[in-house]
């Protein structure tokens, strides 16, 4: 499932206007090497972000405290290799659309959510 997130934390984490994510079952996800983690909280939510300690690339995120993310991992789509789905990603949902930058257009057909 393709998800864009316009929240302030994703903007800062990706140094961009929004994050582009592929959300998959955690059972289908394996991370190699020894990533570092950065954790932030937002109310009852806990966001555990893994990133490469060598180059700083954000890799994936586990979100606790939001039922719809239970058992899922949020993979930063920009880390996918060519042919792994970034180029033809279907964006199903946009999160934190209340924070969308004025110059970023809504994705046709994507569910629009004010928060997470
Ligand atoms: Zn976000």
mmCIF file with all atom_site columns, C-alpha atoms in Angstrom, residues 12-77:
data_model
loop_
_atom_site.group_PDB
_atom_site.id
_atom_site.type_symbol
_atom_site.label_atom_id
_atom_site.label_alt_id
_atom_site.label_comp_id
_atom_site.label_asym_id
_atom_site.label_entity_id
_atom_site.label_seq_id
_atom_site.pdbx_PDB_ins_code
_atom_site.Cartn_x
_atom_site.Cartn_y
_atom_site.Cartn_z
_atom_site.occupancy
_atom_site.B_iso_or_equiv
_atom_site.pdbx_formal_charge
_atom_site.auth_seq_id
_atom_site.auth_comp_id
_atom_site.auth_asym_id
_atom_site.auth_atom_id
_atom_site.pdbx_PDB_model_num
ATOM 1  C CA . UNK A 1 12 ? 11.974 16.936  8.593  1.00 0.00 ? 12 UNK A CA 1
ATOM 2  C CA . UNK A 1 13 ? 13.018 13.285  8.491  1.00 0.00 ? 13 UNK A CA 1
ATOM 3  C CA . UNK A 1 14 ? 13.015 13.205  4.695  1.00 0.00 ? 14 UNK A CA 1
ATOM 4  C CA . UNK A 1 15 ? 14.156 16.805  4.181  1.00 0.00 ? 15 UNK A CA 1
ATOM 5  C CA . UNK A 1 16 ? 11.251 17.111  1.787  1.00 0.00 ? 16 UNK A CA 1
ATOM 6  C CA . UNK A 1 17 ? 7.614  18.234  1.606  1.00 0.00 ? 17 UNK A CA 1
ATOM 7  C CA . UNK A 1 18 ? 6.270  14.729  2.449  1.00 0.00 ? 18 UNK A CA 1
ATOM 8  C CA . UNK A 1 19 ? 7.385  11.154  2.896  1.00 0.00 ? 19 UNK A CA 1
ATOM 9  C CA . UNK A 1 20 ? 6.628  8.477   0.301  1.00 0.00 ? 20 UNK A CA 1
ATOM 10 C CA . UNK A 1 21 ? 6.052  5.105   1.907  1.00 0.00 ? 21 UNK A CA 1
ATOM 11 C CA . UNK A 1 22 ? 5.187  1.516   1.153  1.00 0.00 ? 22 UNK A CA 1
ATOM 12 C CA . UNK A 1 23 ? 3.342  -0.101  4.043  1.00 0.00 ? 23 UNK A CA 1
ATOM 13 C CA . UNK A 1 24 ? 3.781  -3.870  4.280  1.00 0.00 ? 24 UNK A CA 1
ATOM 14 C CA . UNK A 1 25 ? 3.276  -6.600  6.893  1.00 0.00 ? 25 UNK A CA 1
ATOM 15 C CA . UNK A 1 26 ? 6.225  -6.719  9.276  1.00 0.00 ? 26 UNK A CA 1
ATOM 16 C CA . UNK A 1 27 ? 6.343  -10.499 8.618  1.00 0.00 ? 27 UNK A CA 1
ATOM 17 C CA . UNK A 1 28 ? 7.365  -9.758  5.000  1.00 0.00 ? 28 UNK A CA 1
ATOM 18 C CA . UNK A 1 29 ? 10.127 -7.364  5.985  1.00 0.00 ? 29 UNK A CA 1
ATOM 19 C CA . UNK A 1 30 ? 13.765 -8.031  6.779  1.00 0.00 ? 30 UNK A CA 1
ATOM 20 C CA . UNK A 1 31 ? 16.348 -5.362  7.407  1.00 0.00 ? 31 UNK A CA 1
ATOM 21 C CA . UNK A 1 32 ? 20.016 -6.264  6.983  1.00 0.00 ? 32 UNK A CA 1
ATOM 22 C CA . UNK A 1 33 ? 23.002 -4.702  8.703  1.00 0.00 ? 33 UNK A CA 1
ATOM 23 C CA . UNK A 1 34 ? 22.846 -2.701  11.910 1.00 0.00 ? 34 UNK A CA 1
ATOM 24 C CA . UNK A 1 35 ? 20.608 0.314   11.401 1.00 0.00 ? 35 UNK A CA 1
ATOM 25 C CA . UNK A 1 36 ? 20.346 2.955   14.057 1.00 0.00 ? 36 UNK A CA 1
ATOM 26 C CA . UNK A 1 37 ? 16.996 3.997   15.469 1.00 0.00 ? 37 UNK A CA 1
ATOM 27 C CA . UNK A 1 38 ? 15.466 7.365   16.169 1.00 0.00 ? 38 UNK A CA 1
ATOM 28 C CA . UNK A 1 39 ? 12.261 7.421   18.215 1.00 0.00 ? 39 UNK A CA 1
ATOM 29 C CA . UNK A 1 40 ? 9.804  10.242  18.596 1.00 0.00 ? 40 UNK A CA 1
ATOM 30 C CA . UNK A 1 41 ? 6.438  10.390  20.275 1.00 0.00 ? 41 UNK A CA 1
ATOM 31 C CA . UNK A 1 42 ? 3.319  12.268  19.279 1.00 0.00 ? 42 UNK A CA 1
ATOM 32 C CA . UNK A 1 43 ? 0.647  11.986  21.946 1.00 0.00 ? 43 UNK A CA 1
ATOM 33 C CA . UNK A 1 44 ? 0.111  8.263   22.515 1.00 0.00 ? 44 UNK A CA 1
ATOM 34 C CA . UNK A 1 45 ? 1.941  7.392   19.295 1.00 0.00 ? 45 UNK A CA 1
ATOM 35 C CA . UNK A 1 46 ? 5.515  6.108   19.239 1.00 0.00 ? 46 UNK A CA 1
ATOM 36 C CA . UNK A 1 47 ? 7.410  6.215   15.941 1.00 0.00 ? 47 UNK A CA 1
ATOM 37 C CA . UNK A 1 48 ? 10.575 4.125   15.790 1.00 0.00 ? 48 UNK A CA 1
ATOM 38 C CA . UNK A 1 49 ? 12.547 5.079   12.710 1.00 0.00 ? 49 UNK A CA 1
ATOM 39 C CA . UNK A 1 50 ? 15.478 3.020   11.418 1.00 0.00 ? 50 UNK A CA 1
ATOM 40 C CA . UNK A 1 51 ? 18.170 4.729   9.428  1.00 0.00 ? 51 UNK A CA 1
ATOM 41 C CA . UNK A 1 52 ? 21.607 3.903   8.070  1.00 0.00 ? 52 UNK A CA 1
ATOM 42 C CA . UNK A 1 53 ? 24.305 4.961   10.514 1.00 0.00 ? 53 UNK A CA 1
ATOM 43 C CA . UNK A 1 54 ? 26.776 5.368   7.638  1.00 0.00 ? 54 UNK A CA 1
ATOM 44 C CA . UNK A 1 55 ? 24.901 7.542   5.144  1.00 0.00 ? 55 UNK A CA 1
ATOM 45 C CA . UNK A 1 56 ? 21.920 8.693   7.230  1.00 0.00 ? 56 UNK A CA 1
ATOM 46 C CA . UNK A 1 57 ? 19.264 7.390   4.840  1.00 0.00 ? 57 UNK A CA 1
ATOM 47 C CA . UNK A 1 58 ? 15.909 6.853   6.519  1.00 0.00 ? 58 UNK A CA 1
ATOM 48 C CA . UNK A 1 59 ? 14.893 3.242   5.860  1.00 0.00 ? 59 UNK A CA 1
ATOM 49 C CA . UNK A 1 60 ? 11.692 2.315   7.656  1.00 0.00 ? 60 UNK A CA 1
ATOM 50 C CA . UNK A 1 61 ? 9.421  3.057   10.557 1.00 0.00 ? 61 UNK A CA 1
ATOM 51 C CA . UNK A 1 62 ? 7.399  1.091   13.094 1.00 0.00 ? 62 UNK A CA 1
ATOM 52 C CA . UNK A 1 63 ? 4.425  3.008   14.463 1.00 0.00 ? 63 UNK A CA 1
ATOM 53 C CA . UNK A 1 64 ? 3.010  2.039   17.837 1.00 0.00 ? 64 UNK A CA 1
ATOM 54 C CA . UNK A 1 65 ? -0.192 3.431   19.303 1.00 0.00 ? 65 UNK A CA 1
ATOM 55 C CA . UNK A 1 66 ? -2.189 3.586   16.052 1.00 0.00 ? 66 UNK A CA 1
ATOM 56 C CA . UNK A 1 67 ? -4.297 0.470   15.483 1.00 0.00 ? 67 UNK A CA 1
ATOM 57 C CA . UNK A 1 68 ? -4.177 0.635   11.693 1.00 0.00 ? 68 UNK A CA 1
ATOM 58 C CA . UNK A 1 69 ? -0.362 0.346   11.744 1.00 0.00 ? 69 UNK A CA 1
ATOM 59 C CA . UNK A 1 70 ? -0.332 -2.693  14.035 1.00 0.00 ? 70 UNK A CA 1
ATOM 60 C CA . UNK A 1 71 ? 1.746  -5.498  12.500 1.00 0.00 ? 71 UNK A CA 1
ATOM 61 C CA . UNK A 1 72 ? 2.931  -3.267  9.675  1.00 0.00 ? 72 UNK A CA 1
ATOM 62 C CA . UNK A 1 73 ? 6.188  -1.597  8.753  1.00 0.00 ? 73 UNK A CA 1
ATOM 63 C CA . UNK A 1 74 ? 6.388  1.706   6.917  1.00 0.00 ? 74 UNK A CA 1
ATOM 64 C CA . UNK A 1 75 ? 9.211  1.454   4.357  1.00 0.00 ? 75 UNK A CA 1
ATOM 65 C CA . UNK A 1 76 ? 10.577 4.644   2.847  1.00 0.00 ? 76 UNK A CA 1
ATOM 66 C CA . UNK A 1 77 ? 9.814  4.127   -0.852 1.00 0.00 ? 77 UNK A CA 1
#
